[in-house]
């Protein structure tokens, strides 16, 4: 005689292998995307805000930019690049954003409000207002093999390589290249 009623644990449970496979594939894909995002944000890209008017009109105060942290691991900054650095490697300072004027081995001097690199007037500065204070660059500056001379695009309102508290920027203090503006939204785009 067979008993009627509840039968706990008597039936064999069926495992749905295709569903488990699908869930495992989804979990692996999510883990891969998270790993790529972590590597991208931590090693390649960093977001920061511009402080002050020294890069006006190219960049204005409080605009948000993305920094390519990877590019200068494989190459050196070139004249015209907009770089982000810590002055003298000071970890407690905000990031400085300036344009490279001269690189390793170059001789930089400011004469009569104009920038000269290796004895030739820098073409990019022809449209720039005359520099009122040459600072350290009143005398010719020879850049060492790991140094860069930087200026703001608004040099009369810029704390840059002309001043002793910034000086020549060593490559090891460069965070990366400013390459993309993310805000304000009407100005989103790559930087030149």
Short mmCIF file of N, CA and C in Angstrom, two decimals:
data_model
loop_
_atom_site.label_atom_id
_atom_site.label_comp_id
_atom_site.label_asym_id
_atom_site.label_seq_id
_atom_site.Cartn_x
_atom_site.Cartn_y
_atom_site.Cartn_z
N UNK A 1 0.82 -1.16 0.00
CA UNK A 1 0.00 0.00 0.00
C UNK A 1 0.89 1.25 0.00
N UNK A 2 0.49 2.12 -0.81
CA UNK A 2 1.25 3.34 -1.01
C UNK A 2 0.67 4.46 -0.17
N UNK A 3 1.56 5.20 0.47
CA UNK A 3 1.08 6.31 1.30
C UNK A 3 0.94 7.56 0.49
N UNK A 4 -0.07 8.29 0.78
CA UNK A 4 -0.29 9.55 0.12
C UNK A 4 0.23 10.67 1.01
N UNK A 5 0.48 11.84 0.38
CA UNK A 5 0.95 12.98 1.16
C UNK A 5 2.22 13.57 0.55
N UNK A 6 2.86 14.37 1.33
CA UNK A 6 4.06 15.06 0.87
C UNK A 6 5.24 14.11 0.85
N UNK A 7 6.07 14.29 -0.15
CA UNK A 7 7.26 13.43 -0.28
C UNK A 7 8.49 14.33 -0.42
N UNK A 8 9.08 14.75 0.65
CA UNK A 8 10.25 15.61 0.62
C UNK A 8 11.49 14.81 0.28
N UNK A 9 12.27 15.34 -0.67
CA UNK A 9 13.55 14.74 -1.00
C UNK A 9 13.48 13.43 -1.73
N UNK A 10 12.33 13.02 -2.11
CA UNK A 10 12.21 11.73 -2.78
C UNK A 10 12.43 11.85 -4.28
N UNK A 11 12.12 13.07 -4.84
CA UNK A 11 12.29 13.23 -6.28
C UNK A 11 13.70 13.69 -6.58
N UNK A 12 14.21 13.21 -7.67
CA UNK A 12 15.54 13.59 -8.11
C UNK A 12 15.46 14.96 -8.78
N UNK A 13 16.34 15.89 -8.35
CA UNK A 13 16.35 17.23 -8.92
C UNK A 13 17.12 17.21 -10.21
N UNK A 14 16.57 17.90 -11.20
CA UNK A 14 17.22 17.98 -12.51
C UNK A 14 17.99 19.28 -12.60
N UNK A 15 19.24 19.19 -13.03
CA UNK A 15 20.08 20.37 -13.22
C UNK A 15 20.00 20.77 -14.68
N UNK A 16 19.70 22.06 -14.88
CA UNK A 16 19.57 22.57 -16.24
C UNK A 16 20.94 23.10 -16.69
N UNK A 17 21.73 22.26 -17.31
CA UNK A 17 23.10 22.58 -17.73
C UNK A 17 23.16 23.79 -18.67
N UNK A 18 22.31 23.93 -19.69
CA UNK A 18 22.40 25.10 -20.57
C UNK A 18 22.19 26.43 -19.83
N UNK A 19 21.32 26.47 -18.85
CA UNK A 19 21.09 27.69 -18.09
C UNK A 19 22.33 28.03 -17.26
N UNK A 20 22.94 27.05 -16.65
CA UNK A 20 24.15 27.27 -15.85
C UNK A 20 25.28 27.77 -16.74
N UNK A 21 25.42 27.19 -17.92
CA UNK A 21 26.44 27.65 -18.86
C UNK A 21 26.22 29.11 -19.24
N UNK A 22 24.98 29.46 -19.53
CA UNK A 22 24.64 30.83 -19.91
C UNK A 22 24.97 31.82 -18.78
N UNK A 23 24.63 31.46 -17.55
CA UNK A 23 24.93 32.32 -16.40
C UNK A 23 26.43 32.47 -16.22
N UNK A 24 27.19 31.41 -16.37
CA UNK A 24 28.64 31.46 -16.23
C UNK A 24 29.27 32.34 -17.32
N UNK A 25 28.77 32.26 -18.54
CA UNK A 25 29.27 33.10 -19.63
C UNK A 25 29.01 34.56 -19.32
N UNK A 26 27.79 34.87 -18.84
CA UNK A 26 27.46 36.26 -18.48
C UNK A 26 28.38 36.77 -17.36
N UNK A 27 28.61 35.97 -16.35
CA UNK A 27 29.49 36.38 -15.24
C UNK A 27 30.92 36.62 -15.74
N UNK A 28 31.41 35.77 -16.62
CA UNK A 28 32.76 35.94 -17.17
C UNK A 28 32.84 37.23 -17.99
N UNK A 29 31.81 37.52 -18.80
CA UNK A 29 31.81 38.74 -19.60
C UNK A 29 31.77 39.98 -18.72
N UNK A 30 30.98 39.95 -17.68
CA UNK A 30 30.90 41.10 -16.75
C UNK A 30 32.25 41.31 -16.06
N UNK A 31 32.88 40.23 -15.62
CA UNK A 31 34.19 40.33 -14.98
C UNK A 31 35.23 40.90 -15.94
N UNK A 32 35.19 40.49 -17.20
CA UNK A 32 36.13 40.99 -18.20
C UNK A 32 35.92 42.49 -18.44
N UNK A 33 34.67 42.93 -18.57
CA UNK A 33 34.37 44.34 -18.79
C UNK A 33 34.84 45.17 -17.59
N UNK A 34 34.61 44.69 -16.38
CA UNK A 34 35.05 45.40 -15.18
C UNK A 34 36.57 45.49 -15.13
N UNK A 35 37.25 44.43 -15.49
CA UNK A 35 38.72 44.43 -15.50
C UNK A 35 39.25 45.43 -16.53
N UNK A 36 38.67 45.44 -17.72
CA UNK A 36 39.09 46.39 -18.75
C UNK A 36 38.83 47.82 -18.30
N UNK A 37 37.67 48.07 -17.70
CA UNK A 37 37.34 49.41 -17.21
C UNK A 37 38.34 49.85 -16.13
N UNK A 38 38.69 48.95 -15.23
CA UNK A 38 39.65 49.27 -14.16
C UNK A 38 41.00 49.63 -14.76
N UNK A 39 41.49 48.83 -15.69
CA UNK A 39 42.78 49.09 -16.33
C UNK A 39 42.73 50.42 -17.09
N UNK A 40 41.63 50.66 -17.81
CA UNK A 40 41.50 51.90 -18.58
C UNK A 40 41.54 53.12 -17.67
N UNK A 41 40.75 53.11 -16.61
CA UNK A 41 40.65 54.27 -15.71
C UNK A 41 41.92 54.44 -14.89
N UNK A 42 42.49 53.35 -14.38
CA UNK A 42 43.63 53.47 -13.48
C UNK A 42 44.94 53.71 -14.21
N UNK A 43 45.16 53.01 -15.32
CA UNK A 43 46.44 53.09 -15.99
C UNK A 43 46.47 53.98 -17.22
N UNK A 44 45.36 54.18 -17.87
CA UNK A 44 45.38 54.90 -19.14
C UNK A 44 44.76 56.29 -19.02
N UNK A 45 43.64 56.42 -18.37
CA UNK A 45 42.89 57.66 -18.40
C UNK A 45 42.61 58.17 -16.98
N UNK A 46 42.68 59.48 -16.82
CA UNK A 46 42.39 60.10 -15.54
C UNK A 46 41.61 61.38 -15.82
N UNK A 47 40.67 61.70 -14.98
CA UNK A 47 39.86 62.90 -15.16
C UNK A 47 40.26 63.93 -14.12
N UNK A 48 40.38 65.20 -14.55
CA UNK A 48 40.71 66.26 -13.61
C UNK A 48 40.06 67.57 -14.07
N UNK A 49 40.10 68.55 -13.21
CA UNK A 49 39.57 69.88 -13.52
C UNK A 49 40.72 70.86 -13.74
N UNK A 50 40.51 71.81 -14.62
CA UNK A 50 41.49 72.87 -14.85
C UNK A 50 41.33 73.90 -13.73
N UNK A 51 42.46 74.33 -13.18
CA UNK A 51 42.44 75.32 -12.11
C UNK A 51 43.03 76.62 -12.64
N UNK A 52 42.27 77.69 -12.61
CA UNK A 52 42.77 79.00 -13.02
C UNK A 52 42.62 79.28 -14.51
N UNK A 53 43.05 80.50 -14.90
CA UNK A 53 42.89 80.98 -16.27
C UNK A 53 44.18 80.91 -17.09
N UNK A 54 45.18 80.17 -16.63
CA UNK A 54 46.48 80.18 -17.32
C UNK A 54 46.45 79.57 -18.71
N UNK A 55 45.46 78.72 -19.02
CA UNK A 55 45.39 78.10 -20.34
C UNK A 55 44.29 78.71 -21.20
N UNK A 56 43.73 79.83 -20.78
CA UNK A 56 42.68 80.50 -21.54
C UNK A 56 43.28 81.05 -22.84
N UNK A 57 42.65 80.97 -23.95
CA UNK A 57 41.29 80.55 -24.23
C UNK A 57 41.14 79.05 -24.53
N UNK A 58 42.26 78.31 -24.58
CA UNK A 58 42.18 76.88 -24.90
C UNK A 58 41.37 76.13 -23.87
N UNK A 59 41.68 76.33 -22.61
CA UNK A 59 40.97 75.70 -21.49
C UNK A 59 40.64 76.77 -20.45
N UNK A 60 39.43 76.73 -19.96
CA UNK A 60 39.00 77.69 -18.95
C UNK A 60 38.95 77.01 -17.57
N UNK A 61 38.96 77.82 -16.54
CA UNK A 61 38.91 77.30 -15.18
C UNK A 61 37.66 76.45 -14.96
N UNK A 62 37.82 75.35 -14.26
CA UNK A 62 36.78 74.39 -13.88
C UNK A 62 36.31 73.50 -15.03
N UNK A 63 36.91 73.61 -16.21
CA UNK A 63 36.57 72.66 -17.28
C UNK A 63 37.17 71.31 -16.91
N UNK A 64 36.46 70.25 -17.26
CA UNK A 64 36.91 68.89 -16.96
C UNK A 64 37.62 68.31 -18.18
N UNK A 65 38.78 67.70 -17.94
CA UNK A 65 39.53 67.10 -19.03
C UNK A 65 39.92 65.67 -18.67
N UNK A 66 40.17 64.87 -19.71
CA UNK A 66 40.71 63.53 -19.53
C UNK A 66 42.20 63.57 -19.84
N UNK A 67 42.97 62.86 -19.05
CA UNK A 67 44.42 62.80 -19.20
C UNK A 67 44.80 61.41 -19.70
N UNK A 68 45.56 61.36 -20.79
CA UNK A 68 46.10 60.10 -21.28
C UNK A 68 47.37 59.82 -20.50
N UNK A 69 47.31 58.88 -19.56
CA UNK A 69 48.45 58.57 -18.70
C UNK A 69 49.44 57.61 -19.36
N UNK A 70 49.03 56.96 -20.42
CA UNK A 70 49.85 55.92 -21.05
C UNK A 70 50.84 56.47 -22.06
N UNK A 71 50.46 57.50 -22.80
CA UNK A 71 51.23 57.94 -23.96
C UNK A 71 52.69 58.27 -23.62
N UNK A 72 52.95 58.89 -22.48
CA UNK A 72 54.31 59.30 -22.18
C UNK A 72 55.13 58.18 -21.52
N UNK A 73 54.54 56.99 -21.42
CA UNK A 73 55.33 55.82 -21.03
C UNK A 73 56.09 55.29 -22.24
N UNK A 74 55.58 55.57 -23.45
CA UNK A 74 56.19 55.06 -24.67
C UNK A 74 56.83 56.15 -25.53
N UNK A 75 56.55 57.41 -25.24
CA UNK A 75 57.11 58.51 -26.02
C UNK A 75 57.30 59.72 -25.10
N UNK A 76 57.98 60.73 -25.60
CA UNK A 76 58.19 61.97 -24.84
C UNK A 76 57.20 63.03 -25.28
N UNK A 77 56.88 63.97 -24.40
CA UNK A 77 56.05 65.11 -24.81
C UNK A 77 56.75 65.88 -25.93
N UNK A 78 55.95 66.42 -26.83
CA UNK A 78 56.47 67.21 -27.94
C UNK A 78 56.06 68.67 -27.75
N UNK A 79 56.82 69.59 -28.32
CA UNK A 79 56.39 70.99 -28.25
C UNK A 79 54.98 71.13 -28.82
N UNK A 80 54.14 71.87 -28.10
CA UNK A 80 52.75 72.05 -28.50
C UNK A 80 51.80 71.15 -27.72
N UNK A 81 52.31 70.05 -27.13
CA UNK A 81 51.46 69.18 -26.32
C UNK A 81 51.00 69.91 -25.06
N UNK A 82 49.77 69.66 -24.66
CA UNK A 82 49.27 70.17 -23.38
C UNK A 82 49.46 69.04 -22.38
N UNK A 83 50.29 69.29 -21.37
CA UNK A 83 50.60 68.25 -20.40
C UNK A 83 50.00 68.60 -19.04
N UNK A 84 49.86 67.55 -18.23
CA UNK A 84 49.39 67.69 -16.85
C UNK A 84 50.51 67.16 -15.97
N UNK A 85 50.90 67.94 -14.96
CA UNK A 85 52.03 67.55 -14.12
C UNK A 85 51.85 68.03 -12.69
N UNK A 86 52.67 67.48 -11.82
CA UNK A 86 52.75 67.96 -10.44
C UNK A 86 54.01 68.79 -10.33
N UNK A 87 53.93 70.05 -9.91
CA UNK A 87 55.13 70.88 -9.84
C UNK A 87 56.14 70.31 -8.85
N UNK A 88 57.33 70.06 -9.34
CA UNK A 88 58.41 69.48 -8.54
C UNK A 88 58.00 68.15 -7.89
N UNK A 89 57.02 67.48 -8.46
CA UNK A 89 56.58 66.18 -7.94
C UNK A 89 55.78 66.28 -6.65
N UNK A 90 55.32 67.47 -6.29
CA UNK A 90 54.59 67.69 -5.04
C UNK A 90 53.23 67.01 -5.09
N UNK A 91 53.10 65.88 -4.39
CA UNK A 91 51.87 65.09 -4.38
C UNK A 91 50.69 65.84 -3.76
N UNK A 92 50.96 66.87 -2.95
CA UNK A 92 49.88 67.59 -2.27
C UNK A 92 49.34 68.75 -3.11
N UNK A 93 49.97 69.01 -4.24
CA UNK A 93 49.55 70.11 -5.11
C UNK A 93 48.44 69.65 -6.05
N UNK A 94 47.67 70.61 -6.57
CA UNK A 94 46.71 70.29 -7.63
C UNK A 94 47.49 70.05 -8.91
N UNK A 95 46.86 69.41 -9.89
CA UNK A 95 47.50 69.19 -11.18
C UNK A 95 47.62 70.51 -11.93
N UNK A 96 48.78 70.74 -12.52
CA UNK A 96 49.01 71.90 -13.37
C UNK A 96 48.83 71.47 -14.83
N UNK A 97 48.21 72.33 -15.61
CA UNK A 97 47.97 72.07 -17.04
C UNK A 97 48.66 73.18 -17.82
N UNK A 98 49.66 72.81 -18.63
CA UNK A 98 50.43 73.80 -19.40
C UNK A 98 50.81 73.20 -20.76
N UNK A 99 51.30 74.09 -21.65
CA UNK A 99 51.73 73.67 -22.98
C UNK A 99 53.26 73.57 -23.02
N UNK A 100 53.76 72.48 -23.62
CA UNK A 100 55.21 72.28 -23.76
C UNK A 100 55.73 73.23 -24.83
N UNK A 101 56.80 73.96 -24.48
CA UNK A 101 57.44 74.89 -25.41
C UNK A 101 58.78 74.31 -25.87
N UNK A 102 59.52 73.70 -24.95
CA UNK A 102 60.82 73.14 -25.28
C UNK A 102 61.03 71.82 -24.58
N UNK A 103 61.84 70.96 -25.20
CA UNK A 103 62.12 69.64 -24.64
C UNK A 103 63.60 69.44 -24.38
N UNK A 104 63.97 68.20 -24.05
CA UNK A 104 65.36 67.88 -23.72
C UNK A 104 66.36 68.40 -24.76
N UNK A 105 67.39 69.10 -24.26
CA UNK A 105 68.45 69.62 -25.13
C UNK A 105 68.14 70.97 -25.74
N UNK A 106 66.90 71.45 -25.64
CA UNK A 106 66.54 72.75 -26.21
C UNK A 106 67.05 73.90 -25.33
N UNK A 107 67.25 75.05 -25.98
CA UNK A 107 67.60 76.28 -25.27
C UNK A 107 66.41 77.22 -25.42
N UNK A 108 65.88 77.67 -24.28
CA UNK A 108 64.69 78.52 -24.28
C UNK A 108 65.05 79.87 -23.66
N UNK A 109 64.54 80.94 -24.29
CA UNK A 109 64.74 82.28 -23.76
C UNK A 109 63.58 83.16 -24.18
N UNK A 110 63.22 84.11 -23.32
CA UNK A 110 62.18 85.09 -23.65
C UNK A 110 62.86 86.43 -23.81
N UNK A 111 62.76 86.98 -25.04
CA UNK A 111 63.40 88.25 -25.36
C UNK A 111 62.32 89.20 -25.90
N UNK A 112 62.20 90.35 -25.27
CA UNK A 112 61.24 91.35 -25.73
C UNK A 112 59.81 90.84 -25.76
N UNK A 113 59.46 89.97 -24.81
CA UNK A 113 58.10 89.44 -24.73
C UNK A 113 57.82 88.28 -25.67
N UNK A 114 58.82 87.83 -26.44
CA UNK A 114 58.65 86.71 -27.38
C UNK A 114 59.47 85.51 -26.93
N UNK A 115 58.96 84.31 -27.22
CA UNK A 115 59.64 83.08 -26.83
C UNK A 115 60.53 82.60 -27.97
N UNK A 116 61.77 82.30 -27.62
CA UNK A 116 62.73 81.76 -28.59
C UNK A 116 63.19 80.38 -28.12
N UNK A 117 63.16 79.43 -29.05
CA UNK A 117 63.65 78.08 -28.76
C UNK A 117 64.77 77.81 -29.75
N UNK A 118 65.94 77.53 -29.20
CA UNK A 118 67.14 77.29 -30.02
C UNK A 118 67.41 78.46 -30.97
N UNK A 119 67.18 79.67 -30.46
CA UNK A 119 67.49 80.87 -31.22
C UNK A 119 66.43 81.31 -32.22
N UNK A 120 65.34 80.54 -32.38
CA UNK A 120 64.29 80.90 -33.33
C UNK A 120 63.00 81.21 -32.59
N UNK A 121 62.31 82.26 -33.07
CA UNK A 121 61.06 82.64 -32.43
C UNK A 121 60.03 81.53 -32.59
N UNK A 122 59.35 81.21 -31.52
CA UNK A 122 58.33 80.17 -31.52
C UNK A 122 57.10 80.70 -32.25
N UNK A 123 56.71 80.05 -33.33
CA UNK A 123 55.60 80.51 -34.17
C UNK A 123 54.28 80.55 -33.41
N UNK A 124 54.05 79.56 -32.54
CA UNK A 124 52.78 79.49 -31.82
C UNK A 124 52.54 80.70 -30.95
N UNK A 125 53.60 81.39 -30.57
CA UNK A 125 53.44 82.53 -29.66
C UNK A 125 53.22 83.85 -30.40
N UNK A 126 53.24 83.84 -31.73
CA UNK A 126 53.06 85.08 -32.48
C UNK A 126 51.68 85.68 -32.24
N UNK A 127 50.65 84.83 -32.04
CA UNK A 127 49.29 85.32 -31.79
C UNK A 127 49.07 85.63 -30.31
N UNK A 128 49.99 85.21 -29.47
CA UNK A 128 49.88 85.38 -28.03
C UNK A 128 50.28 86.81 -27.65
N UNK A 129 49.69 87.31 -26.58
CA UNK A 129 50.06 88.64 -26.08
C UNK A 129 51.54 88.62 -25.68
N UNK A 130 52.18 89.75 -25.79
CA UNK A 130 53.58 89.87 -25.41
C UNK A 130 53.74 89.49 -23.93
N UNK A 131 54.75 88.69 -23.64
CA UNK A 131 54.98 88.23 -22.26
C UNK A 131 55.64 89.36 -21.47
N UNK A 132 54.97 89.80 -20.43
CA UNK A 132 55.44 90.94 -19.65
C UNK A 132 56.58 90.59 -18.71
N UNK A 133 56.59 89.36 -18.16
CA UNK A 133 57.62 88.95 -17.20
C UNK A 133 58.31 87.70 -17.71
N UNK A 134 59.57 87.85 -18.12
CA UNK A 134 60.33 86.70 -18.64
C UNK A 134 60.78 85.78 -17.52
N UNK A 135 60.83 86.27 -16.30
CA UNK A 135 61.24 85.44 -15.17
C UNK A 135 62.60 84.81 -15.39
N UNK A 136 62.71 83.54 -15.08
CA UNK A 136 63.98 82.82 -15.23
C UNK A 136 64.43 82.75 -16.69
N UNK A 137 63.48 82.85 -17.62
CA UNK A 137 63.80 82.73 -19.05
C UNK A 137 64.37 84.02 -19.63
N UNK A 138 64.61 85.03 -18.77
CA UNK A 138 65.28 86.24 -19.25
C UNK A 138 66.69 85.88 -19.73
N UNK A 139 67.28 84.92 -19.03
CA UNK A 139 68.56 84.33 -19.45
C UNK A 139 68.25 83.01 -20.14
N UNK A 140 69.10 82.62 -21.08
CA UNK A 140 68.88 81.38 -21.82
C UNK A 140 68.89 80.18 -20.87
N UNK A 141 67.90 79.29 -21.04
CA UNK A 141 67.79 78.08 -20.21
C UNK A 141 68.08 76.87 -21.09
N UNK A 142 69.05 76.06 -20.68
CA UNK A 142 69.35 74.81 -21.38
C UNK A 142 68.65 73.68 -20.65
N UNK A 143 67.78 72.96 -21.36
CA UNK A 143 67.00 71.89 -20.74
C UNK A 143 67.80 70.59 -20.71
N UNK A 144 67.78 69.93 -19.56
CA UNK A 144 68.47 68.64 -19.39
C UNK A 144 67.71 67.55 -20.15
N UNK A 145 68.25 66.35 -20.16
CA UNK A 145 67.68 65.24 -20.94
C UNK A 145 66.30 64.78 -20.46
N UNK A 146 65.92 65.16 -19.25
CA UNK A 146 64.60 64.74 -18.75
C UNK A 146 63.72 65.94 -18.39
N UNK A 147 64.00 67.11 -18.99
CA UNK A 147 63.28 68.34 -18.62
C UNK A 147 62.51 68.94 -19.78
N UNK A 148 61.42 69.63 -19.42
CA UNK A 148 60.57 70.31 -20.39
C UNK A 148 60.25 71.70 -19.87
N UNK A 149 60.22 72.67 -20.78
CA UNK A 149 59.85 74.04 -20.44
C UNK A 149 58.40 74.21 -20.85
N UNK A 150 57.56 74.68 -19.92
CA UNK A 150 56.13 74.81 -20.19
C UNK A 150 55.67 76.25 -19.93
N UNK A 151 54.66 76.66 -20.71
CA UNK A 151 54.03 77.96 -20.54
C UNK A 151 52.52 77.78 -20.61
N UNK A 152 51.78 78.67 -19.97
CA UNK A 152 50.34 78.71 -20.15
C UNK A 152 50.01 79.43 -21.44
N UNK A 153 48.87 79.13 -22.03
CA UNK A 153 48.45 79.84 -23.25
C UNK A 153 48.11 81.30 -22.95
N UNK A 154 47.91 81.61 -21.69
CA UNK A 154 47.66 82.97 -21.22
C UNK A 154 48.84 83.33 -20.32
N UNK A 155 50.03 83.56 -20.90
CA UNK A 155 51.26 83.64 -20.11
C UNK A 155 51.33 84.77 -19.09
N UNK A 156 50.58 85.82 -19.29
CA UNK A 156 50.61 86.91 -18.32
C UNK A 156 49.74 86.63 -17.10
N UNK A 157 49.10 85.48 -17.11
CA UNK A 157 48.29 85.04 -15.97
C UNK A 157 48.59 83.55 -15.72
N UNK A 158 49.87 83.20 -15.76
CA UNK A 158 50.25 81.80 -15.67
C UNK A 158 51.47 81.60 -14.77
N UNK A 159 51.37 80.61 -13.92
CA UNK A 159 52.50 80.19 -13.10
C UNK A 159 53.11 78.98 -13.82
N UNK A 160 54.28 79.17 -14.42
CA UNK A 160 54.84 78.13 -15.29
C UNK A 160 56.36 78.05 -15.12
N UNK A 161 57.05 77.53 -16.12
CA UNK A 161 58.50 77.29 -16.01
C UNK A 161 59.33 78.56 -15.85
N UNK A 162 58.74 79.72 -16.04
CA UNK A 162 59.48 80.97 -15.84
C UNK A 162 59.76 81.24 -14.38
N UNK A 163 59.08 80.57 -13.51
CA UNK A 163 59.18 80.85 -12.07
C UNK A 163 59.83 79.69 -11.33
N UNK A 164 60.62 80.03 -10.31
CA UNK A 164 61.42 79.04 -9.58
C UNK A 164 60.56 77.99 -8.88
N UNK A 165 59.37 78.34 -8.42
CA UNK A 165 58.55 77.35 -7.71
C UNK A 165 58.00 76.27 -8.66
N UNK A 166 58.04 76.52 -9.97
CA UNK A 166 57.65 75.51 -10.96
C UNK A 166 58.90 75.02 -11.68
N UNK A 167 59.61 75.93 -12.33
CA UNK A 167 60.84 75.60 -13.04
C UNK A 167 60.62 74.64 -14.19
N UNK A 168 61.70 74.05 -14.62
CA UNK A 168 61.62 73.06 -15.70
C UNK A 168 60.93 71.82 -15.15
N UNK A 169 60.06 71.23 -15.95
CA UNK A 169 59.28 70.07 -15.51
C UNK A 169 60.02 68.79 -15.88
N UNK A 170 60.31 67.99 -14.88
CA UNK A 170 60.97 66.70 -15.12
C UNK A 170 59.95 65.69 -15.64
N UNK A 171 60.40 64.80 -16.52
CA UNK A 171 59.48 63.82 -17.12
C UNK A 171 58.79 62.98 -16.05
N UNK A 172 59.51 62.64 -14.99
CA UNK A 172 58.93 61.79 -13.94
C UNK A 172 57.77 62.47 -13.20
N UNK A 173 57.66 63.80 -13.31
CA UNK A 173 56.58 64.52 -12.64
C UNK A 173 55.36 64.75 -13.55
N UNK A 174 55.49 64.32 -14.82
CA UNK A 174 54.39 64.49 -15.76
C UNK A 174 53.39 63.35 -15.58
N UNK A 175 52.13 63.71 -15.37
CA UNK A 175 51.06 62.73 -15.18
C UNK A 175 50.62 62.18 -16.54
N UNK A 176 50.53 63.05 -17.54
CA UNK A 176 50.11 62.60 -18.85
C UNK A 176 49.75 63.77 -19.75
N UNK A 177 49.14 63.44 -20.87
CA UNK A 177 48.76 64.43 -21.87
C UNK A 177 47.27 64.74 -21.76
N UNK A 178 46.94 66.03 -21.69
CA UNK A 178 45.53 66.43 -21.71
C UNK A 178 45.05 66.24 -23.14
N UNK A 179 44.06 65.38 -23.32
CA UNK A 179 43.68 65.06 -24.70
C UNK A 179 42.20 65.18 -25.02
N UNK A 180 41.34 65.28 -24.00
CA UNK A 180 39.91 65.34 -24.29
C UNK A 180 39.19 66.16 -23.24
N UNK A 181 38.37 67.13 -23.68
CA UNK A 181 37.56 67.93 -22.77
C UNK A 181 36.21 67.26 -22.62
N UNK A 182 35.77 67.01 -21.37
CA UNK A 182 34.48 66.33 -21.14
C UNK A 182 33.40 67.27 -20.63
N UNK A 183 33.78 68.46 -20.18
CA UNK A 183 32.77 69.44 -19.82
C UNK A 183 33.38 70.82 -19.91
N UNK A 184 32.60 71.84 -20.21
CA UNK A 184 31.16 71.84 -20.37
C UNK A 184 30.75 71.10 -21.64
N UNK A 185 29.50 70.66 -21.64
CA UNK A 185 29.02 69.78 -22.70
C UNK A 185 29.03 70.42 -24.08
N UNK A 186 28.93 71.74 -24.15
CA UNK A 186 28.94 72.38 -25.48
C UNK A 186 30.35 72.50 -26.06
N UNK A 187 31.38 72.13 -25.26
CA UNK A 187 32.76 72.18 -25.75
C UNK A 187 33.43 70.82 -25.78
N UNK A 188 32.68 69.74 -25.62
CA UNK A 188 33.26 68.39 -25.60
C UNK A 188 34.05 68.14 -26.87
N UNK A 189 35.25 67.57 -26.71
CA UNK A 189 36.05 67.23 -27.88
C UNK A 189 37.52 67.10 -27.57
N UNK A 190 38.28 66.68 -28.57
CA UNK A 190 39.72 66.50 -28.43
C UNK A 190 40.41 67.86 -28.38
N UNK A 191 41.51 67.92 -27.61
CA UNK A 191 42.29 69.15 -27.47
C UNK A 191 43.41 69.19 -28.49
N UNK A 192 43.76 70.39 -28.91
CA UNK A 192 44.87 70.57 -29.87
C UNK A 192 45.98 71.35 -29.24
#
